[in-house]
PDB file of C-alpha atoms in Angstrom:
ATOM      1  CA  UNK A  11     -19.873 186.787  15.832  1.00  0.00           C
ATOM      2  CA  UNK A  12     -23.561 187.230  17.209  1.00  0.00           C
ATOM      3  CA  UNK A  13     -23.857 183.900  18.043  1.00  0.00           C
ATOM      4  CA  UNK A  14     -21.132 183.807  20.083  1.00  0.00           C
ATOM      5  CA  UNK A  15     -21.794 186.768  21.867  1.00  0.00           C
ATOM      6  CA  UNK A  16     -25.616 186.244  23.050  1.00  0.00           C
ATOM      7  CA  UNK A  17     -24.586 183.019  24.009  1.00  0.00           C
ATOM      8  CA  UNK A  18     -22.870 184.729  27.120  1.00  0.00           C
ATOM      9  CA  UNK A  19     -23.591 188.384  27.139  1.00  0.00           C
ATOM     10  CA  UNK A  20     -26.799 188.769  27.821  1.00  0.00           C
ATOM     11  CA  UNK A  21     -29.244 191.617  29.544  1.00  0.00           C
ATOM     12  CA  UNK A  22     -31.056 191.286  33.075  1.00  0.00           C
ATOM     13  CA  UNK A  23     -33.719 189.045  31.161  1.00  0.00           C
ATOM     14  CA  UNK A  24     -32.055 186.869  29.256  1.00  0.00           C
ATOM     15  CA  UNK A  25     -30.956 188.596  26.024  1.00  0.00           C
ATOM     16  CA  UNK A  26     -28.734 188.972  23.723  1.00  0.00           C
ATOM     17  CA  UNK A  27     -27.149 192.431  23.481  1.00  0.00           C
ATOM     18  CA  UNK A  28     -24.700 191.661  20.545  1.00  0.00           C
ATOM     19  CA  UNK A  29     -26.456 194.055  18.391  1.00  0.00           C
ATOM     20  CA  UNK A  30     -27.655 196.967  21.077  1.00  0.00           C
ATOM     21  CA  UNK A  31     -23.535 197.343  21.506  1.00  0.00           C
ATOM     22  CA  UNK A  32     -23.336 197.383  17.876  1.00  0.00           C
ATOM     23  CA  UNK A  33     -25.876 199.665  17.557  1.00  0.00           C
ATOM     24  CA  UNK A  34     -24.573 201.521  20.187  1.00  0.00           C
ATOM     25  CA  UNK A  35     -20.869 201.683  18.777  1.00  0.00           C
ATOM     26  CA  UNK A  36     -22.715 203.049  15.100  1.00  0.00           C
ATOM     27  CA  UNK A  37     -23.918 206.067  17.697  1.00  0.00           C
ATOM     28  CA  UNK A  38     -21.196 207.125  19.183  1.00  0.00           C
ATOM     29  CA  UNK A  39     -18.995 207.097  15.790  1.00  0.00           C
ATOM     30  CA  UNK A  40     -21.893 208.964  13.830  1.00  0.00           C
ATOM     31  CA  UNK A  41     -22.041 211.834  17.046  1.00  0.00           C
ATOM     32  CA  UNK A  42     -18.143 211.678  17.855  1.00  0.00           C
ATOM     33  CA  UNK A  43     -15.842 210.417  14.493  1.00  0.00           C
ATOM     34  CA  UNK A  44     -12.561 211.944  15.863  1.00  0.00           C
ATOM     35  CA  UNK A  45     -13.478 210.360  19.663  1.00  0.00           C
ATOM     36  CA  UNK A  46     -14.252 206.806  17.741  1.00  0.00           C
ATOM     37  CA  UNK A  47     -11.505 206.743  15.451  1.00  0.00           C
ATOM     38  CA  UNK A  48      -9.007 207.758  17.562  1.00  0.00           C
ATOM     39  CA  UNK A  49      -9.925 206.915  21.685  1.00  0.00           C
ATOM     40  CA  UNK A  50     -11.964 204.340  21.781  1.00  0.00           C
ATOM     41  CA  UNK A  51     -10.659 200.821  21.992  1.00  0.00           C
ATOM     42  CA  UNK A  52     -12.451 197.116  22.566  1.00  0.00           C
ATOM     43  CA  UNK A  53     -12.195 193.694  24.728  1.00  0.00           C
ATOM     44  CA  UNK A  54     -13.780 190.556  22.913  1.00  0.00           C
ATOM     45  CA  UNK A  55     -13.173 187.201  25.023  1.00  0.00           C
ATOM     46  CA  UNK A  56     -12.672 184.475  23.523  1.00  0.00           C
ATOM     47  CA  UNK A  57     -14.552 181.000  25.045  1.00  0.00           C
ATOM     48  CA  UNK A  58     -15.368 177.810  24.229  1.00  0.00           C
ATOM     49  CA  UNK A  59     -16.889 176.384  22.683  1.00  0.00           C
ATOM     50  CA  UNK A  60     -16.381 179.481  20.073  1.00  0.00           C
ATOM     51  CA  UNK A  61     -15.021 177.762  16.584  1.00  0.00           C
ATOM     52  CA  UNK A  62     -11.574 180.804  16.748  1.00  0.00           C
ATOM     53  CA  UNK A  63     -11.648 181.125  12.856  1.00  0.00           C
ATOM     54  CA  UNK A  64     -15.343 182.529  12.511  1.00  0.00           C
ATOM     55  CA  UNK A  65     -14.418 185.155  14.933  1.00  0.00           C
ATOM     56  CA  UNK A  66     -10.872 186.202  13.004  1.00  0.00           C
ATOM     57  CA  UNK A  67     -13.240 186.371   9.999  1.00  0.00           C
ATOM     58  CA  UNK A  68     -15.471 188.665  11.724  1.00  0.00           C
ATOM     59  CA  UNK A  69     -13.127 191.214  12.953  1.00  0.00           C
ATOM     60  CA  UNK A  70     -11.440 190.713   9.676  1.00  0.00           C
ATOM     61  CA  UNK A  71     -15.026 191.759   7.476  1.00  0.00           C
ATOM     62  CA  UNK A  72     -17.041 193.554   9.733  1.00  0.00           C
ATOM     63  CA  UNK A  73     -16.732 196.938   8.315  1.00  0.00           C
ATOM     64  CA  UNK A  74     -17.323 199.601  11.992  1.00  0.00           C
ATOM     65  CA  UNK A  75     -15.009 197.159  13.657  1.00  0.00           C
ATOM     66  CA  UNK A  76     -11.883 197.213  11.267  1.00  0.00           C
ATOM     67  CA  UNK A  77     -11.915 201.471  11.412  1.00  0.00           C
ATOM     68  CA  UNK A  78     -10.480 200.925  15.287  1.00  0.00           C
ATOM     69  CA  UNK A  79      -8.700 197.553  14.364  1.00  0.00           C
ATOM     70  CA  UNK A  80      -5.321 198.410  15.682  1.00  0.00           C
ATOM     71  CA  UNK A  81      -7.820 198.899  19.033  1.00  0.00           C
ATOM     72  CA  UNK A  82      -9.081 195.238  19.958  1.00  0.00           C
ATOM     73  CA  UNK A  83      -7.953 193.794  22.353  1.00  0.00           C
ATOM     74  CA  UNK A  84      -8.141 189.860  22.501  1.00  0.00           C
ATOM     75  CA  UNK A  85      -8.930 188.264  26.282  1.00  0.00           C
ATOM     76  CA  UNK A  86      -9.350 185.217  27.799  1.00  0.00           C
ATOM     77  CA  UNK A  87     -11.900 183.776  30.470  1.00  0.00           C
ATOM     78  CA  UNK A  88      -9.876 184.247  33.915  1.00  0.00           C
ATOM     79  CA  UNK A  89      -9.995 181.059  35.002  1.00  0.00           C
ATOM     80  CA  UNK A  90      -9.608 181.482  39.011  1.00  0.00           C
ATOM     81  CA  UNK A  91     -13.142 182.402  41.105  1.00  0.00           C
ATOM     82  CA  UNK A  92     -14.934 181.106  38.440  1.00  0.00           C
ATOM     83  CA  UNK A  93     -17.262 176.875  37.100  1.00  0.00           C
ATOM     84  CA  UNK A  94     -16.903 178.832  33.252  1.00  0.00           C
ATOM     85  CA  UNK A  95     -14.750 175.841  32.488  1.00  0.00           C
ATOM     86  CA  UNK A  96     -16.575 172.810  34.446  1.00  0.00           C
ATOM     87  CA  UNK A  97     -19.393 172.862  31.812  1.00  0.00           C
ATOM     88  CA  UNK A  98     -16.989 171.505  29.289  1.00  0.00           C
ATOM     89  CA  UNK A  99     -15.041 168.544  28.564  1.00  0.00           C
ATOM     90  CA  UNK A 100     -12.013 167.796  28.531  1.00  0.00           C
ATOM     91  CA  UNK A 101     -12.040 167.339  24.438  1.00  0.00           C
ATOM     92  CA  UNK A 102     -14.337 170.590  24.264  1.00  0.00           C
ATOM     93  CA  UNK A 103     -11.358 172.081  25.884  1.00  0.00           C
ATOM     94  CA  UNK A 104      -8.601 170.599  23.796  1.00  0.00           C
ATOM     95  CA  UNK A 105     -10.349 171.854  20.720  1.00  0.00           C
ATOM     96  CA  UNK A 106     -10.724 175.176  21.755  1.00  0.00           C
ATOM     97  CA  UNK A 107      -6.562 175.090  23.160  1.00  0.00           C
ATOM     98  CA  UNK A 108      -5.973 173.245  19.595  1.00  0.00           C
ATOM     99  CA  UNK A 109      -7.439 176.576  17.532  1.00  0.00           C
ATOM    100  CA  UNK A 110      -5.340 178.980  19.727  1.00  0.00           C
ATOM    101  CA  UNK A 111      -2.197 176.581  19.139  1.00  0.00           C
ATOM    102  CA  UNK A 112      -2.611 176.997  15.478  1.00  0.00           C
ATOM    103  CA  UNK A 113      -3.174 180.812  15.584  1.00  0.00           C
ATOM    104  CA  UNK A 114       0.301 180.478  17.485  1.00  0.00           C
ATOM    105  CA  UNK A 115       1.898 179.020  15.215  1.00  0.00           C
ATOM    106  CA  UNK A 116       0.608 181.667  12.064  1.00  0.00           C
ATOM    107  CA  UNK A 117       1.907 183.898  14.303  1.00  0.00           C
ATOM    108  CA  UNK A 118       5.587 182.885  14.447  1.00  0.00           C
ATOM    109  CA  UNK A 119       5.689 181.795  11.509  1.00  0.00           C
ATOM    110  CA  UNK A 120       4.911 185.120  10.286  1.00  0.00           C
ATOM    111  CA  UNK A 121       7.418 186.880  11.799  1.00  0.00           C
ATOM    112  CA  UNK A 122       9.381 184.109  11.057  1.00  0.00           C
ATOM    113  CA  UNK A 123       8.917 184.943   7.149  1.00  0.00           C
ATOM    114  CA  UNK A 124       8.723 189.284   7.247  1.00  0.00           C
ATOM    115  CA  UNK A 125       5.101 188.675   6.999  1.00  0.00           C
ATOM    116  CA  UNK A 126       3.652 190.520  10.126  1.00  0.00           C
ATOM    117  CA  UNK A 127       2.053 193.270   8.163  1.00  0.00           C
ATOM    118  CA  UNK A 128      -0.357 190.715   6.640  1.00  0.00           C
ATOM    119  CA  UNK A 129      -1.525 189.466  10.173  1.00  0.00           C
ATOM    120  CA  UNK A 130      -4.330 190.856  11.399  1.00  0.00           C
ATOM    121  CA  UNK A 131      -6.778 188.722  14.411  1.00  0.00           C
ATOM    122  CA  UNK A 132      -3.108 187.266  15.384  1.00  0.00           C
ATOM    123  CA  UNK A 133      -1.778 190.630  16.192  1.00  0.00           C
ATOM    124  CA  UNK A 134      -5.024 191.134  18.788  1.00  0.00           C
ATOM    125  CA  UNK A 135      -4.302 188.019  20.678  1.00  0.00           C
ATOM    126  CA  UNK A 136      -0.132 187.209  20.907  1.00  0.00           C
ATOM    127  CA  UNK A 137       1.155 191.117  20.117  1.00  0.00           C
ATOM    128  CA  UNK A 138       0.991 191.196  24.043  1.00  0.00           C
ATOM    129  CA  UNK A 139       3.419 187.955  24.833  1.00  0.00           C
ATOM    130  CA  UNK A 140       6.111 189.585  23.260  1.00  0.00           C
ATOM    131  CA  UNK A 141       6.322 193.578  23.054  1.00  0.00           C
ATOM    132  CA  UNK A 142       7.427 194.305  26.568  1.00  0.00           C
ATOM    133  CA  UNK A 143       9.201 191.259  26.471  1.00  0.00           C
ATOM    134  CA  UNK A 144      11.279 192.135  23.153  1.00  0.00           C
ATOM    135  CA  UNK A 145      11.597 195.680  25.196  1.00  0.00           C
ATOM    136  CA  UNK A 146      12.822 194.648  27.948  1.00  0.00           C
ATOM    137  CA  UNK A 147      15.303 192.822  26.789  1.00  0.00           C
ATOM    138  CA  UNK A 148      16.581 195.301  24.264  1.00  0.00           C
ATOM    139  CA  UNK A 149      17.043 197.931  27.556  1.00  0.00           C
ATOM    140  CA  UNK A 150      19.823 195.587  28.919  1.00  0.00           C
ATOM    141  CA  UNK A 151      21.044 195.275  32.519  1.00  0.00           C
ATOM    142  CA  UNK A 152      20.482 198.027  34.607  1.00  0.00           C
ATOM    143  CA  UNK A 153      21.456 198.774  38.116  1.00  0.00           C
ATOM    144  CA  UNK A 154      18.319 199.874  39.487  1.00  0.00           C
ATOM    145  CA  UNK A 155      14.322 198.633  39.285  1.00  0.00           C
ATOM    146  CA  UNK A 156      11.105 199.655  39.461  1.00  0.00           C
ATOM    147  CA  UNK A 157       7.752 197.608  40.601  1.00  0.00           C
ATOM    148  CA  UNK A 158       6.647 195.880  37.697  1.00  0.00           C
ATOM    149  CA  UNK A 159       3.744 193.885  36.569  1.00  0.00           C
ATOM    150  CA  UNK A 160       0.801 196.844  37.285  1.00  0.00           C
ATOM    151  CA  UNK A 161      -0.815 199.547  36.676  1.00  0.00           C
ATOM    152  CA  UNK A 162      -1.228 202.856  38.483  1.00  0.00           C
ATOM    153  CA  UNK A 163      -4.609 202.138  39.824  1.00  0.00           C
ATOM    154  CA  UNK A 164      -6.553 204.792  37.850  1.00  0.00           C
ATOM    155  CA  UNK A 165      -4.674 206.223  35.537  1.00  0.00           C
ATOM    156  CA  UNK A 166      -5.057 203.593  32.599  1.00  0.00           C
ATOM    157  CA  UNK A 167      -7.852 201.823  32.814  1.00  0.00           C
ATOM    158  CA  UNK A 168     -10.729 202.188  35.634  1.00  0.00           C
ATOM    159  CA  UNK A 169     -13.760 200.147  36.259  1.00  0.00           C
ATOM    160  CA  UNK A 170     -16.976 201.590  37.007  1.00  0.00           C
ATOM    161  CA  UNK A 171     -19.881 199.970  38.624  1.00  0.00           C
ATOM    162  CA  UNK A 172     -23.577 200.922  38.450  1.00  0.00           C
ATOM    163  CA  UNK A 173     -23.735 202.018  41.710  1.00  0.00           C
ATOM    164  CA  UNK A 174     -21.057 204.750  40.173  1.00  0.00           C
ATOM    165  CA  UNK A 175     -17.707 203.216  42.645  1.00  0.00           C
ATOM    166  CA  UNK A 176     -14.584 203.416  41.048  1.00  0.00           C
ATOM    167  CA  UNK A 177     -12.766 200.403  40.798  1.00  0.00           C
ATOM    168  CA  UNK A 178      -9.399 199.140  39.508  1.00  0.00           C
ATOM    169  CA  UNK A 179     -10.079 197.357  35.920  1.00  0.00           C
ATOM    170  CA  UNK A 180     -12.791 194.867  34.491  1.00  0.00           C
ATOM    171  CA  UNK A 181     -10.609 192.252  35.609  1.00  0.00           C
ATOM    172  CA  UNK A 182     -10.103 192.897  39.349  1.00  0.00           C
ATOM    173  CA  UNK A 183     -13.596 193.864  39.148  1.00  0.00           C
ATOM    174  CA  UNK A 184     -15.586 195.048  42.755  1.00  0.00           C
ATOM    175  CA  UNK A 185     -12.935 193.886  44.692  1.00  0.00           C
ATOM    176  CA  UNK A 186     -11.251 197.067  45.925  1.00  0.00           C
ATOM    177  CA  UNK A 187     -12.890 200.516  45.109  1.00  0.00           C
ATOM    178  CA  UNK A 188     -10.523 203.206  44.773  1.00  0.00           C
ATOM    179  CA  UNK A 189     -13.202 205.859  44.874  1.00  0.00           C
ATOM    180  CA  UNK A 190     -16.450 206.930  43.281  1.00  0.00           C
ATOM    181  CA  UNK A 191     -17.941 209.232  40.842  1.00  0.00           C
ATOM    182  CA  UNK A 192     -19.156 211.882  43.374  1.00  0.00           C
ATOM    183  CA  UNK A 193     -15.579 212.308  45.667  1.00  0.00           C
ATOM    184  CA  UNK A 194     -13.204 211.245  43.136  1.00  0.00           C
ATOM    185  CA  UNK A 195     -10.562 208.580  43.389  1.00  0.00           C
ATOM    186  CA  UNK A 196      -9.424 208.137  47.075  1.00  0.00           C
ATOM    187  CA  UNK A 197      -5.622 208.519  46.428  1.00  0.00           C
ATOM    188  CA  UNK A 198      -4.909 207.657  50.080  1.00  0.00           C
ATOM    189  CA  UNK A 199      -6.749 204.769  49.183  1.00  0.00           C
ATOM    190  CA  UNK A 200      -4.247 203.949  46.115  1.00  0.00           C
ATOM    191  CA  UNK A 201      -1.375 204.465  47.918  1.00  0.00           C
ATOM    192  CA  UNK A 202      -1.740 202.349  50.860  1.00  0.00           C
ATOM    193  CA  UNK A 203      -2.502 199.828  47.640  1.00  0.00           C
ATOM    194  CA  UNK A 204       0.949 200.765  45.911  1.00  0.00           C
ATOM    195  CA  UNK A 205       2.675 200.636  48.723  1.00  0.00           C
ATOM    196  CA  UNK A 206       1.207 197.095  50.287  1.00  0.00           C
ATOM    197  CA  UNK A 207       2.123 195.907  46.607  1.00  0.00           C
ATOM    198  CA  UNK A 208       5.499 196.689  47.027  1.00  0.00           C
ATOM    199  CA  UNK A 209       6.137 195.230  50.580  1.00  0.00           C
ATOM    200  CA  UNK A 210       3.799 191.863  49.170  1.00  0.00           C
ATOM    201  CA  UNK A 211       6.830 191.798  45.929  1.00  0.00           C
ATOM    202  CA  UNK A 212       9.665 193.085  47.865  1.00  0.00           C
ATOM    203  CA  UNK A 213      11.310 189.256  47.269  1.00  0.00           C
ATOM    204  CA  UNK A 214      11.422 189.905  43.840  1.00  0.00           C
ATOM    205  CA  UNK A 215      14.769 191.630  43.934  1.00  0.00           C
ATOM    206  CA  UNK A 216      16.906 188.381  43.740  1.00  0.00           C
ATOM    207  CA  UNK A 217      14.579 186.618  40.610  1.00  0.00           C
ATOM    208  CA  UNK A 218      16.017 185.858  37.962  1.00  0.00           C
ATOM    209  CA  UNK A 219      12.546 187.054  35.913  1.00  0.00           C
ATOM    210  CA  UNK A 220      11.802 190.262  37.818  1.00  0.00           C
ATOM    211  CA  UNK A 221      12.504 193.066  34.394  1.00  0.00           C
ATOM    212  CA  UNK A 222      10.138 190.452  32.570  1.00  0.00           C
ATOM    213  CA  UNK A 223       7.300 189.014  34.559  1.00  0.00           C
ATOM    214  CA  UNK A 224       3.198 190.345  34.431  1.00  0.00           C
ATOM    215  CA  UNK A 225       2.533 189.879  38.025  1.00  0.00           C
ATOM    216  CA  UNK A 226      -0.429 191.905  38.514  1.00  0.00           C
ATOM    217  CA  UNK A 227      -2.652 192.331  41.322  1.00  0.00           C
ATOM    218  CA  UNK A 228      -5.583 190.168  39.801  1.00  0.00           C
ATOM    219  CA  UNK A 229      -3.295 186.917  39.875  1.00  0.00           C
ATOM    220  CA  UNK A 230      -2.298 186.452  43.220  1.00  0.00           C
ATOM    221  CA  UNK A 231      -5.720 188.392  44.626  1.00  0.00           C
ATOM    222  CA  UNK A 232      -8.147 186.848  47.074  1.00  0.00           C
ATOM    223  CA  UNK A 233     -10.951 188.749  46.938  1.00  0.00           C
ATOM    224  CA  UNK A 234      -9.505 192.114  48.007  1.00  0.00           C
ATOM    225  CA  UNK A 235      -6.397 190.536  49.478  1.00  0.00           C
ATOM    226  CA  UNK A 236      -2.973 190.135  48.760  1.00  0.00           C
ATOM    227  CA  UNK A 237      -2.663 185.852  48.740  1.00  0.00           C
ATOM    228  CA  UNK A 238       0.460 184.355  49.868  1.00  0.00           C
ATOM    229  CA  UNK A 239      -0.513 180.892  47.825  1.00  0.00           C
ATOM    230  CA  UNK A 240      -1.911 182.478  44.531  1.00  0.00           C
ATOM    231  CA  UNK A 241       1.780 183.802  44.479  1.00  0.00           C
ATOM    232  CA  UNK A 242       3.762 181.025  44.838  1.00  0.00           C
ATOM    233  CA  UNK A 243       1.741 179.336  41.964  1.00  0.00           C
ATOM    234  CA  UNK A 244       1.591 182.300  39.773  1.00  0.00           C
ATOM    235  CA  UNK A 245       5.355 182.948  40.439  1.00  0.00           C
ATOM    236  CA  UNK A 246       5.892 179.586  39.470  1.00  0.00           C
ATOM    237  CA  UNK A 247       3.683 179.650  36.453  1.00  0.00           C
ATOM    238  CA  UNK A 248       5.406 182.659  35.050  1.00  0.00           C
ATOM    239  CA  UNK A 249       8.509 181.524  35.541  1.00  0.00           C
ATOM    240  CA  UNK A 250       7.695 178.411  33.124  1.00  0.00           C
ATOM    241  CA  UNK A 251       6.263 180.616  30.836  1.00  0.00           C
ATOM    242  CA  UNK A 252       8.787 183.155  30.338  1.00  0.00           C
ATOM    243  CA  UNK A 253      11.189 180.156  29.859  1.00  0.00           C
ATOM    244  CA  UNK A 254       9.596 179.359  26.990  1.00  0.00           C
ATOM    245  CA  UNK A 255       8.565 182.440  24.603  1.00  0.00           C
ATOM    246  CA  UNK A 256      12.685 183.286  25.799  1.00  0.00           C
ATOM    247  CA  UNK A 257      13.415 180.009  23.640  1.00  0.00           C
ATOM    248  CA  UNK A 258      10.240 181.074  21.294  1.00  0.00           C
ATOM    249  CA  UNK A 259      12.079 184.275  20.704  1.00  0.00           C
ATOM    250  CA  UNK A 260      16.079 183.119  20.050  1.00  0.00           C
ATOM    251  CA  UNK A 261      14.154 180.725  17.912  1.00  0.00           C
ATOM    252  CA  UNK A 262      12.781 183.817  15.363  1.00  0.00           C
ATOM    253  CA  UNK A 263      15.483 185.554  16.092  1.00  0.00           C
ATOM    254  CA  UNK A 264      17.787 183.104  14.666  1.00  0.00           C
ATOM    255  CA  UNK A 265      15.795 181.999  11.295  1.00  0.00           C
ATOM    256  CA  UNK A 266      15.116 185.718  10.902  1.00  0.00           C
ATOM    257  CA  UNK A 267      17.232 188.181  13.116  1.00  0.00           C
ATOM    258  CA  UNK A 268      15.028 191.239  11.377  1.00  0.00           C
ATOM    259  CA  UNK A 269      11.890 189.564  12.957  1.00  0.00           C
ATOM    260  CA  UNK A 270      10.659 192.021  15.864  1.00  0.00           C
ATOM    261  CA  UNK A 271      11.678 195.153  14.457  1.00  0.00           C
ATOM    262  CA  UNK A 272       8.090 195.484  13.698  1.00  0.00           C
ATOM    263  CA  UNK A 273       7.981 196.191  17.440  1.00  0.00           C
ATOM    264  CA  UNK A 274       9.471 199.185  17.566  1.00  0.00           C
ATOM    265  CA  UNK A 275       6.544 201.488  16.188  1.00  0.00           C
ATOM    266  CA  UNK A 276       3.574 200.042  18.075  1.00  0.00           C
ATOM    267  CA  UNK A 277       2.056 201.081  21.655  1.00  0.00           C
ATOM    268  CA  UNK A 278       2.944 199.659  24.738  1.00  0.00           C
ATOM    269  CA  UNK A 279      -0.284 197.511  26.029  1.00  0.00           C
TER     270      UNK A 279
END
């Protein structure tokens, strides 16, 4: 909603940018309707002290956004290298988390009751938690494993700075340059990154969670370097997350063995 967007997304003069972005979306739809409906996607960041139910209603009711309903991704503020959350009290953060938990309960209950198709906004937040997990579980055990958790830099996503420099994505930001608009991709630099990524995570072959893990350069970096301390913290938190979600998957399957059939026709994130 405008009041939430303009609180944080401002221009150089501190003015909100909601109207500008919506007008640009309308213009893209008008000039390139096929591109708008098939290729354009959005990422919306939920941050306190927003009322998540109001955000949910906004995305469900806006006629323009409904056309790309299945290509809206809901994200959260990355807690690393930020003082953003220092501005809120514990009570405000607890209230925000409680609203997220309520949506999560609505999502899991819909899977159990066979009412997944009635969900809208909840899918944008929680499908990513389960989709790739379910697919990996359905593949069964294999005699091999390939490096997982990172995308091939420059293939699916690209962050272009105002100076025309290429970076991996908006999450990594301007921390690892992989090319520019004049010279294209720096393939040697991308190759070196992939080799370093494989070396950094070579111990993962001994971990029970290796096929299910969502490891990513952004989770383990310090600036533009891999960081051993961040990796240790991430691994501990990721295994705890996967244990909880595996329990949730089992509980849902016990109540509705066909609950996750709905994921068969959904593309990976």
